[in-house]
Amino acid sequence: MPPTTPPPSPTPTPNPSPDGRDVQQRLQQVLRFHSEISAALRRLSEELPRPQRRAFESLSRWFAQAPTPQDVLHRADALAVCLPLMRPAESGEIASWQIDEAARQAVNRVGSPRGQRYRLLQGLIYPLSVLLVSGLIIILFCLFLVPEFDAMFRDFELDLPALTHALILLSRFIRQWGGVLLGGTAILGLVLLWISKYRLGRWMRSKRDVMAIWARHVSLLLQAGLADDEAIQTAGRASERRWVADLSRFWGERLQQGQRPFDGAVYAGSQPVAMIGYAMRQETPQQRSEWLDEVVEMYRERDHFRWNAWLAWTTPMVVCVAGGAVGFLVIALFLPLVGLISGLG
C-alpha cells in the first residue's frame, strides 16, 4: 500500500521520453497553424454562453502567442483542441473546416467552466434576496421607528427588557456610524464581486472536482501518445493543487521503477482516487483513457449531487434567520408597550 502522503518536493520538468518527443514533434506540426486555431476559437466563442465564451476567448489569445508543444501538454483545453488535428497535420496541411471541427469537439470534451461558483450563485439568489430585504427593513426600523419608540419609552420611564435595550443600542450605532457601514459594505461588495469573478471557482473546487480535472487531463495525454508515467506527472505539474502534483509525482516514480501502484486498493489519505486506480489498471492506453473519461463523469455527477444537497438546506436556513430578525424587531419594540397596557389595566 503506498503511503498516504507523498513527500512534497519540487521537481523540474524531466526530459521527454521517446514517446514524449514523438508527441511533441507531432504537436509542433499542429502549432504551425496556431494563428488559424486562434481565429477559429475566437469565432466559436461568439456562439457560446458567457462563461464558456470567456474561457475560449482566453484560449484563443493563448494560441495567438505561439505556444510550444510543452505548453500545450500542460494545458488540457489546448490539448483537446490539438488532438484531432495531429493526424491531419502529418500530411502537412490542415483544412479550415478541420480546425473548426476540432474547436467544437474541444467544447464538448472540456465541458462548461461553470463549476461550483455558478451553481452556488444560482442557488443563493433567493436566500440572498431575502437577507437583503430583511437587512433593509432592520435598517429602516433603526433609523426612523426605533428613535420614536425610544423617546416614548423614556417619557413613560418604562423598565425595558434586554431585547429592547439591544435594539435601541443597535439603532444608535447605525445612526452614528451608518455612513461608515455603508462605505464598508460597498467595499466588501466590490471585493466579493472580484473574488467571485476571478478566484471563487478555484477556491470552491472540491477534491473530487480537482481529481476530475486531473483525470481528464491524463486521459487526453494518453490519447496523445504519452506513456502512463509521463502523462500522470505532466497532468500533476499542470494541476493548481500541490497535493495533486505530489501524488502524481509519487505514482509516476513508482511506474518508472517498474512497480504497479494501481494494483489492489489505491489509497491517498482522504483523496478520492479509488476509481482512478481502477481505470489505470485497464490493459491498453485507449481503455485507460476511456475509463478515465467515465470516472470524470462519475466524479462530477457526485459533486453535483453534493452541492444540490447543500443548497437544499440553505434556503430554509436563511429564511429562518430573516424571520428571526423581523421577529426580534417586533418583540423588542412592542413588548414594553404590552407591559404598559397591562399596567394601565
mmCIF file of C-alpha atoms in Angstrom:
data_model
loop_
_atom_site.group_PDB
_atom_site.id
_atom_site.type_symbol
_atom_site.label_atom_id
_atom_site.label_comp_id
_atom_site.label_asym_id
_atom_site.label_seq_id
_atom_site.Cartn_x
_atom_site.Cartn_y
_atom_site.Cartn_z
ATOM 1 C CA MET A 1 0.000 0.000 0.000
ATOM 2 C CA PRO A 2 1.565 3.373 -0.948
ATOM 3 C CA PRO A 3 1.937 5.973 1.794
ATOM 4 C CA THR A 4 -0.988 8.281 2.254
ATOM 5 C CA THR A 5 1.031 11.472 1.938
ATOM 6 C CA PRO A 6 3.788 11.525 -0.698
ATOM 7 C CA PRO A 7 6.766 13.624 0.381
ATOM 8 C CA PRO A 8 6.492 17.074 -1.212
ATOM 9 C CA SER A 9 9.482 18.254 -3.162
ATOM 10 C CA PRO A 10 9.528 20.389 -6.294
ATOM 11 C CA THR A 11 10.829 18.555 -9.331
ATOM 12 C CA PRO A 12 11.954 20.098 -12.600
ATOM 13 C CA THR A 13 10.296 19.149 -15.851
ATOM 14 C CA PRO A 14 12.070 15.953 -16.953
ATOM 15 C CA ASN A 15 13.426 15.332 -20.419
ATOM 16 C CA PRO A 16 10.742 13.728 -22.575
ATOM 17 C CA SER A 17 10.839 10.008 -23.332
ATOM 18 C CA PRO A 18 10.983 8.802 -26.964
ATOM 19 C CA ASP A 19 7.176 8.669 -26.922
ATOM 20 C CA GLY A 20 7.097 12.164 -25.472
ATOM 21 C CA ARG A 21 9.452 13.512 -28.137
ATOM 22 C CA ASP A 22 7.312 11.972 -30.862
ATOM 23 C CA VAL A 23 4.183 13.585 -29.392
ATOM 24 C CA GLN A 24 5.917 16.955 -29.190
ATOM 25 C CA GLN A 25 7.070 16.699 -32.808
ATOM 26 C CA ARG A 26 3.516 15.969 -33.923
ATOM 27 C CA LEU A 27 2.207 18.862 -31.848
ATOM 28 C CA GLN A 28 4.832 21.100 -33.419
ATOM 29 C CA GLN A 29 3.310 20.299 -36.802
ATOM 30 C CA VAL A 30 -0.115 21.317 -35.471
ATOM 31 C CA LEU A 31 1.195 24.531 -33.940
ATOM 32 C CA ARG A 32 2.336 25.763 -37.336
ATOM 33 C CA PHE A 33 -1.346 26.659 -37.674
ATOM 34 C CA HIS A 34 -1.632 28.387 -34.286
ATOM 35 C CA SER A 35 -2.957 31.593 -35.863
ATOM 36 C CA GLU A 36 -5.715 29.696 -37.669
ATOM 37 C CA ILE A 37 -6.579 27.845 -34.446
ATOM 38 C CA SER A 38 -6.735 31.150 -32.568
ATOM 39 C CA ALA A 39 -9.069 32.629 -35.173
ATOM 40 C CA ALA A 40 -11.322 29.548 -35.120
ATOM 41 C CA LEU A 41 -11.585 29.683 -31.320
ATOM 42 C CA ARG A 42 -12.402 33.385 -31.444
ATOM 43 C CA ARG A 43 -15.193 32.764 -33.967
ATOM 44 C CA LEU A 44 -16.534 29.856 -31.947
ATOM 45 C CA SER A 45 -16.511 31.827 -28.683
ATOM 46 C CA GLU A 46 -19.033 34.271 -30.148
ATOM 47 C CA GLU A 47 -21.600 31.454 -30.301
ATOM 48 C CA LEU A 48 -21.070 30.207 -26.736
ATOM 49 C CA PRO A 49 -22.746 31.193 -23.445
ATOM 50 C CA ARG A 50 -20.930 33.810 -21.435
ATOM 51 C CA PRO A 51 -18.848 31.578 -19.091
ATOM 52 C CA GLN A 52 -17.658 29.392 -21.965
ATOM 53 C CA ARG A 53 -17.172 32.417 -24.193
ATOM 54 C CA ARG A 54 -14.790 33.982 -21.698
ATOM 55 C CA ALA A 55 -12.814 30.739 -21.355
ATOM 56 C CA PHE A 56 -12.432 30.182 -25.091
ATOM 57 C CA GLU A 57 -11.598 33.817 -25.775
ATOM 58 C CA SER A 58 -8.752 33.393 -23.298
ATOM 59 C CA LEU A 59 -7.696 30.181 -25.053
ATOM 60 C CA SER A 60 -7.793 31.992 -28.408
ATOM 61 C CA ARG A 61 -5.440 34.685 -27.103
ATOM 62 C CA TRP A 62 -3.189 31.968 -25.695
ATOM 63 C CA PHE A 63 -2.854 30.249 -29.081
ATOM 64 C CA ALA A 64 -2.137 33.608 -30.730
ATOM 65 C CA GLN A 65 1.061 33.844 -28.646
ATOM 66 C CA ALA A 66 2.624 30.855 -30.478
ATOM 67 C CA PRO A 67 2.810 28.322 -27.622
ATOM 68 C CA THR A 68 5.301 25.459 -27.609
ATOM 69 C CA PRO A 69 4.342 21.752 -27.633
ATOM 70 C CA GLN A 70 5.367 21.552 -23.970
ATOM 71 C CA ASP A 71 2.945 24.384 -23.197
ATOM 72 C CA VAL A 72 0.134 22.516 -24.947
ATOM 73 C CA LEU A 73 0.813 19.326 -22.995
ATOM 74 C CA HIS A 74 0.450 21.251 -19.735
ATOM 75 C CA ARG A 75 -2.904 22.787 -20.685
ATOM 76 C CA ALA A 76 -5.820 20.359 -21.049
ATOM 77 C CA ASP A 77 -8.150 22.605 -23.062
ATOM 78 C CA ALA A 78 -5.398 23.425 -25.576
ATOM 79 C CA LEU A 79 -4.529 19.747 -25.897
ATOM 80 C CA ALA A 80 -8.209 18.941 -26.507
ATOM 81 C CA VAL A 81 -8.123 21.326 -29.485
ATOM 82 C CA CYS A 82 -4.869 19.956 -30.902
ATOM 83 C CA LEU A 83 -5.598 16.234 -30.541
ATOM 84 C CA PRO A 84 -7.975 15.903 -33.534
ATOM 85 C CA LEU A 85 -5.509 17.897 -35.657
ATOM 86 C CA MET A 86 -2.436 15.732 -35.053
ATOM 87 C CA ARG A 87 -3.269 13.199 -37.758
ATOM 88 C CA PRO A 88 -4.212 15.768 -40.466
ATOM 89 C CA ALA A 89 -1.042 17.730 -39.641
ATOM 90 C CA GLU A 90 1.104 14.751 -40.664
ATOM 91 C CA SER A 91 0.120 15.409 -44.283
ATOM 92 C CA GLY A 92 1.430 18.968 -43.990
ATOM 93 C CA GLU A 93 -1.878 20.806 -44.346
ATOM 94 C CA ILE A 94 -4.931 21.256 -42.126
ATOM 95 C CA ALA A 95 -8.174 22.451 -43.676
ATOM 96 C CA SER A 96 -10.067 25.280 -42.005
ATOM 97 C CA TRP A 97 -13.128 23.073 -41.509
ATOM 98 C CA GLN A 98 -10.962 20.575 -39.617
ATOM 99 C CA ILE A 99 -9.773 23.323 -37.274
ATOM 100 C CA ASP A 100 -13.358 24.493 -36.710
ATOM 101 C CA GLU A 101 -14.467 20.927 -36.009
ATOM 102 C CA ALA A 102 -11.589 20.384 -33.571
ATOM 103 C CA ALA A 103 -12.559 23.546 -31.689
ATOM 104 C CA ARG A 104 -16.172 22.367 -31.391
ATOM 105 C CA GLN A 105 -15.047 18.959 -30.183
ATOM 106 C CA ALA A 106 -12.934 20.669 -27.522
ATOM 107 C CA VAL A 107 -16.017 22.494 -26.214
ATOM 108 C CA ASN A 108 -17.792 19.166 -25.736
ATOM 109 C CA ARG A 109 -14.700 17.425 -24.379
ATOM 110 C CA VAL A 110 -13.575 20.004 -21.860
ATOM 111 C CA GLY A 111 -17.112 20.976 -20.849
ATOM 112 C CA SER A 112 -18.519 24.130 -19.355
ATOM 113 C CA PRO A 113 -16.346 26.034 -16.861
ATOM 114 C CA ARG A 114 -19.353 26.969 -14.725
ATOM 115 C CA GLY A 115 -18.473 24.646 -11.843
ATOM 116 C CA GLN A 116 -19.390 25.293 -8.233
ATOM 117 C CA ARG A 117 -19.315 29.064 -8.489
ATOM 118 C CA TYR A 118 -22.312 29.292 -10.805
ATOM 119 C CA ARG A 119 -24.251 26.533 -9.062
ATOM 120 C CA LEU A 120 -23.701 28.285 -5.751
ATOM 121 C CA LEU A 121 -24.652 31.726 -7.010
ATOM 122 C CA GLN A 122 -27.762 30.387 -8.727
ATOM 123 C CA GLY A 123 -28.805 28.533 -5.592
ATOM 124 C CA LEU A 124 -28.278 31.554 -3.348
ATOM 125 C CA ILE A 125 -30.136 34.171 -5.402
ATOM 126 C CA TYR A 126 -33.405 33.736 -3.493
ATOM 127 C CA PRO A 127 -31.881 33.416 0.017
ATOM 128 C CA LEU A 128 -29.631 36.422 -0.556
ATOM 129 C CA SER A 129 -32.600 38.456 -1.786
ATOM 130 C CA VAL A 130 -34.480 37.580 1.404
ATOM 131 C CA LEU A 131 -31.485 38.567 3.530
ATOM 132 C CA LEU A 132 -31.090 41.854 1.662
ATOM 133 C CA VAL A 133 -34.743 42.803 2.123
ATOM 134 C CA SER A 134 -34.630 41.800 5.801
ATOM 135 C CA GLY A 135 -31.500 43.871 6.341
ATOM 136 C CA LEU A 136 -33.103 46.915 4.716
ATOM 137 C CA ILE A 137 -36.162 46.506 6.942
ATOM 138 C CA ILE A 138 -33.978 46.394 10.056
ATOM 139 C CA ILE A 139 -32.019 49.477 8.961
ATOM 140 C CA LEU A 140 -35.193 51.459 8.202
ATOM 141 C CA PHE A 141 -36.664 50.465 11.557
ATOM 142 C CA CYS A 142 -33.492 51.530 13.349
ATOM 143 C CA LEU A 143 -33.307 54.869 11.501
ATOM 144 C CA PHE A 144 -36.913 56.037 11.691
ATOM 145 C CA LEU A 145 -39.059 53.946 14.044
ATOM 146 C CA VAL A 146 -36.822 52.927 16.927
ATOM 147 C CA PRO A 147 -35.859 56.541 17.887
ATOM 148 C CA GLU A 148 -39.564 57.427 18.256
ATOM 149 C CA PHE A 149 -40.178 54.413 20.444
ATOM 150 C CA ASP A 150 -37.039 55.187 22.445
ATOM 151 C CA ALA A 151 -38.290 58.707 23.181
ATOM 152 C CA MET A 152 -41.708 57.366 24.176
ATOM 153 C CA PHE A 153 -40.179 54.769 26.480
ATOM 154 C CA ARG A 154 -38.124 57.473 28.224
ATOM 155 C CA ASP A 155 -41.198 59.682 28.643
ATOM 156 C CA PHE A 156 -43.081 56.868 30.351
ATOM 157 C CA GLU A 157 -39.951 55.781 32.267
ATOM 158 C CA LEU A 158 -40.589 52.171 31.386
ATOM 159 C CA ASP A 159 -38.432 49.330 32.622
ATOM 160 C CA LEU A 160 -37.159 47.975 29.316
ATOM 161 C CA PRO A 161 -36.301 44.307 28.695
ATOM 162 C CA ALA A 162 -32.899 43.261 27.392
ATOM 163 C CA LEU A 163 -34.154 42.815 23.820
ATOM 164 C CA THR A 164 -35.402 46.387 23.670
ATOM 165 C CA HIS A 165 -32.151 47.721 25.143
ATOM 166 C CA ALA A 166 -30.218 45.806 22.479
ATOM 167 C CA LEU A 167 -32.405 47.191 19.680
ATOM 168 C CA ILE A 168 -32.027 50.767 20.933
ATOM 169 C CA LEU A 169 -28.240 50.386 21.109
ATOM 170 C CA LEU A 170 -28.244 48.965 17.577
ATOM 171 C CA SER A 171 -30.317 51.916 16.367
ATOM 172 C CA ARG A 172 -27.940 54.443 17.918
ATOM 173 C CA PHE A 173 -24.956 52.645 16.420
ATOM 174 C CA ILE A 174 -26.493 52.629 12.920
ATOM 175 C CA ARG A 175 -27.454 56.306 13.124
ATOM 176 C CA GLN A 176 -23.984 57.265 14.307
ATOM 177 C CA TRP A 177 -21.910 55.034 12.050
ATOM 178 C CA GLY A 178 -24.306 54.498 9.144
ATOM 179 C CA GLY A 179 -22.070 56.212 6.591
ATOM 180 C CA VAL A 180 -19.064 54.136 7.612
ATOM 181 C CA LEU A 181 -21.152 50.958 7.465
ATOM 182 C CA LEU A 182 -22.458 51.875 4.020
ATOM 183 C CA GLY A 183 -18.960 52.545 2.697
ATOM 184 C CA GLY A 184 -17.605 49.346 4.230
ATOM 185 C CA THR A 185 -20.469 47.350 2.761
ATOM 186 C CA ALA A 186 -19.808 48.830 -0.683
ATOM 187 C CA ILE A 187 -16.095 47.978 -0.464
ATOM 188 C CA LEU A 188 -16.885 44.468 0.754
ATOM 189 C CA GLY A 189 -19.346 44.027 -2.108
ATOM 190 C CA LEU A 190 -16.711 45.050 -4.659
ATOM 191 C CA VAL A 191 -14.174 42.669 -3.122
ATOM 192 C CA LEU A 192 -16.673 39.798 -3.182
ATOM 193 C CA LEU A 193 -17.544 40.631 -6.783
ATOM 194 C CA TRP A 194 -13.871 40.481 -7.751
ATOM 195 C CA ILE A 195 -13.407 37.205 -5.878
ATOM 196 C CA SER A 196 -16.475 35.646 -7.500
ATOM 197 C CA LYS A 197 -15.237 36.681 -10.936
ATOM 198 C CA TYR A 198 -11.613 35.574 -10.721
ATOM 199 C CA ARG A 199 -10.961 33.376 -7.684
ATOM 200 C CA LEU A 200 -14.115 31.835 -6.262
ATOM 201 C CA GLY A 201 -14.258 28.988 -8.775
ATOM 202 C CA ARG A 202 -10.762 27.768 -7.834
ATOM 203 C CA TRP A 203 -11.209 28.198 -4.095
ATOM 204 C CA MET A 204 -14.503 26.335 -4.040
ATOM 205 C CA ARG A 205 -13.454 23.316 -6.068
ATOM 206 C CA SER A 206 -13.895 20.112 -4.124
ATOM 207 C CA LYS A 207 -11.227 17.427 -4.059
ATOM 208 C CA ARG A 208 -13.435 15.294 -6.272
ATOM 209 C CA ASP A 209 -13.701 18.069 -8.867
ATOM 210 C CA VAL A 210 -9.937 18.650 -8.751
ATOM 211 C CA MET A 211 -9.330 14.948 -9.370
ATOM 212 C CA ALA A 212 -11.859 15.010 -12.228
ATOM 213 C CA ILE A 213 -9.893 17.819 -13.899
ATOM 214 C CA TRP A 214 -6.669 15.865 -13.393
ATOM 215 C CA ALA A 215 -8.200 12.628 -14.759
ATOM 216 C CA ARG A 216 -9.495 14.440 -17.853
ATOM 217 C CA HIS A 217 -6.001 15.804 -18.475
ATOM 218 C CA VAL A 218 -4.399 12.367 -18.073
ATOM 219 C CA SER A 219 -6.963 10.908 -20.482
ATOM 220 C CA LEU A 220 -6.069 13.496 -23.120
ATOM 221 C CA LEU A 221 -2.340 12.901 -22.640
ATOM 222 C CA LEU A 222 -2.795 9.148 -23.038
ATOM 223 C CA GLN A 223 -4.720 9.741 -26.248
ATOM 224 C CA ALA A 224 -1.890 11.957 -27.471
ATOM 225 C CA GLY A 225 0.514 9.031 -27.042
ATOM 226 C CA LEU A 226 2.379 9.685 -23.791
ATOM 227 C CA ALA A 227 3.316 6.788 -21.539
ATOM 228 C CA ASP A 228 1.394 6.357 -18.285
ATOM 229 C CA ASP A 229 4.118 7.726 -16.025
ATOM 230 C CA GLU A 230 4.774 10.759 -18.214
ATOM 231 C CA ALA A 231 1.057 11.501 -18.630
ATOM 232 C CA ILE A 232 0.440 11.297 -14.878
ATOM 233 C CA GLN A 233 3.375 13.518 -13.959
ATOM 234 C CA THR A 234 2.591 16.065 -16.687
ATOM 235 C CA ALA A 235 -1.011 16.396 -15.508
ATOM 236 C CA GLY A 236 0.214 16.694 -11.925
ATOM 237 C CA ARG A 237 2.592 19.542 -12.767
ATOM 238 C CA ALA A 238 -0.281 21.329 -14.521
ATOM 239 C CA SER A 239 -2.619 20.999 -11.530
ATOM 240 C CA GLU A 240 -3.357 24.030 -9.369
ATOM 241 C CA ARG A 241 -3.239 21.920 -6.181
ATOM 242 C CA ARG A 242 0.039 20.924 -4.575
ATOM 243 C CA TRP A 243 -1.255 17.613 -3.232
ATOM 244 C CA VAL A 244 -2.240 16.537 -6.761
ATOM 245 C CA ALA A 245 1.260 17.333 -8.043
ATOM 246 C CA ASP A 246 2.858 15.371 -5.181
ATOM 247 C CA LEU A 247 0.538 12.401 -5.681
ATOM 248 C CA SER A 248 1.175 12.394 -9.443
ATOM 249 C CA ARG A 249 4.926 12.532 -8.941
ATOM 250 C CA PHE A 250 4.682 9.646 -6.456
ATOM 251 C CA TRP A 251 2.695 7.473 -8.876
ATOM 252 C CA GLY A 252 4.901 8.389 -11.832
ATOM 253 C CA GLU A 253 8.095 7.499 -9.989
ATOM 254 C CA ARG A 254 6.673 4.122 -8.960
ATOM 255 C CA LEU A 255 5.748 3.381 -12.564
ATOM 256 C CA GLN A 256 9.239 4.371 -13.748
ATOM 257 C CA GLN A 257 10.723 1.957 -11.188
ATOM 258 C CA GLY A 258 8.684 -0.896 -12.658
ATOM 259 C CA GLN A 259 6.233 -1.057 -9.761
ATOM 260 C CA ARG A 260 2.447 -1.257 -10.138
ATOM 261 C CA PRO A 261 0.988 1.376 -7.780
ATOM 262 C CA PHE A 262 -2.557 0.863 -9.075
ATOM 263 C CA ASP A 263 -2.802 -2.861 -8.299
ATOM 264 C CA GLY A 264 -5.200 -3.612 -5.466
ATOM 265 C CA ALA A 265 -6.828 -0.858 -3.444
ATOM 266 C CA VAL A 266 -5.462 2.625 -4.110
ATOM 267 C CA TYR A 267 -5.236 4.985 -1.146
ATOM 268 C CA ALA A 268 -4.158 8.588 -0.848
ATOM 269 C CA GLY A 269 -5.377 9.728 2.539
ATOM 270 C CA SER A 270 -8.811 11.297 2.139
ATOM 271 C CA GLN A 271 -8.370 11.945 -1.592
ATOM 272 C CA PRO A 272 -10.971 10.356 -3.915
ATOM 273 C CA VAL A 273 -8.721 8.173 -6.082
ATOM 274 C CA ALA A 274 -10.199 4.656 -5.854
ATOM 275 C CA MET A 275 -11.994 4.884 -9.214
ATOM 276 C CA ILE A 276 -8.888 6.352 -10.843
ATOM 277 C CA GLY A 277 -6.916 3.334 -9.657
ATOM 278 C CA TYR A 278 -9.441 1.037 -11.315
ATOM 279 C CA ALA A 279 -9.251 2.996 -14.575
ATOM 280 C CA MET A 280 -5.448 2.864 -14.633
ATOM 281 C CA ARG A 281 -5.491 -0.942 -14.247
ATOM 282 C CA GLN A 282 -7.025 -1.384 -17.714
ATOM 283 C CA GLU A 283 -4.869 -3.154 -20.299
ATOM 284 C CA THR A 284 -4.436 -0.643 -23.139
ATOM 285 C CA PRO A 285 -3.918 3.146 -23.162
ATOM 286 C CA GLN A 286 -7.160 3.517 -25.116
ATOM 287 C CA GLN A 287 -9.097 1.603 -22.454
ATOM 288 C CA ARG A 288 -7.450 3.587 -19.679
ATOM 289 C CA SER A 289 -8.365 6.837 -21.413
ATOM 290 C CA GLU A 290 -11.980 5.772 -21.903
ATOM 291 C CA TRP A 291 -12.318 4.665 -18.296
ATOM 292 C CA LEU A 292 -10.798 7.909 -17.045
ATOM 293 C CA ASP A 293 -13.434 9.797 -19.025
ATOM 294 C CA GLU A 294 -16.099 7.697 -17.287
ATOM 295 C CA VAL A 295 -14.510 8.449 -13.917
ATOM 296 C CA VAL A 296 -14.622 12.177 -14.699
ATOM 297 C CA GLU A 297 -18.355 11.993 -15.360
ATOM 298 C CA MET A 298 -18.979 9.989 -12.173
ATOM 299 C CA TYR A 299 -16.933 12.363 -10.018
ATOM 300 C CA ARG A 300 -18.677 15.429 -11.402
ATOM 301 C CA GLU A 301 -22.109 13.856 -11.042
ATOM 302 C CA ARG A 302 -21.428 13.036 -7.385
ATOM 303 C CA ASP A 303 -20.090 16.517 -6.818
ATOM 304 C CA HIS A 304 -23.221 17.969 -8.420
ATOM 305 C CA PHE A 305 -25.448 15.947 -6.071
ATOM 306 C CA ARG A 306 -23.395 17.070 -3.073
ATOM 307 C CA TRP A 307 -23.849 20.734 -3.959
ATOM 308 C CA ASN A 308 -27.568 20.264 -4.567
ATOM 309 C CA ALA A 309 -27.943 18.656 -1.139
ATOM 310 C CA TRP A 310 -26.073 21.540 0.469
ATOM 311 C CA LEU A 311 -28.114 24.192 -1.332
ATOM 312 C CA ALA A 312 -31.361 22.437 -0.409
ATOM 313 C CA TRP A 313 -30.711 23.340 3.242
ATOM 314 C CA THR A 314 -29.510 26.864 2.543
ATOM 315 C CA THR A 315 -32.839 28.432 1.592
ATOM 316 C CA PRO A 316 -34.842 27.367 4.685
ATOM 317 C CA MET A 317 -31.928 28.280 6.961
ATOM 318 C CA VAL A 318 -31.655 31.788 5.515
ATOM 319 C CA VAL A 319 -35.430 32.290 5.611
ATOM 320 C CA CYS A 320 -35.474 31.242 9.284
ATOM 321 C CA VAL A 321 -32.685 33.706 10.070
ATOM 322 C CA ALA A 322 -34.528 36.506 8.262
ATOM 323 C CA GLY A 323 -37.784 35.639 10.011
ATOM 324 C CA GLY A 324 -36.000 35.603 13.358
ATOM 325 C CA ALA A 325 -34.599 39.087 12.701
ATOM 326 C CA VAL A 326 -38.037 40.507 11.905
ATOM 327 C CA GLY A 327 -39.474 38.740 14.944
ATOM 328 C CA PHE A 328 -36.752 40.285 17.090
ATOM 329 C CA LEU A 329 -37.768 43.757 15.897
ATOM 330 C CA VAL A 330 -41.446 43.240 16.627
ATOM 331 C CA ILE A 331 -40.918 41.702 20.068
ATOM 332 C CA ALA A 332 -38.293 44.253 21.124
ATOM 333 C CA LEU A 333 -40.492 47.219 20.128
ATOM 334 C CA PHE A 334 -43.877 46.112 21.353
ATOM 335 C CA LEU A 335 -43.058 44.067 24.460
ATOM 336 C CA PRO A 336 -42.663 47.217 26.645
ATOM 337 C CA LEU A 337 -45.957 48.535 25.286
ATOM 338 C CA VAL A 338 -47.700 45.315 26.250
ATOM 339 C CA GLY A 339 -46.348 45.735 29.772
ATOM 340 C CA LEU A 340 -47.502 49.372 29.828
ATOM 341 C CA ILE A 341 -51.035 48.480 28.701
ATOM 342 C CA SER A 342 -51.198 45.654 31.220
ATOM 343 C CA GLY A 343 -50.147 48.061 33.990
ATOM 344 C CA LEU A 344 -52.779 50.605 32.985
ATOM 345 C CA GLY A 345 -55.432 47.865 33.004
#
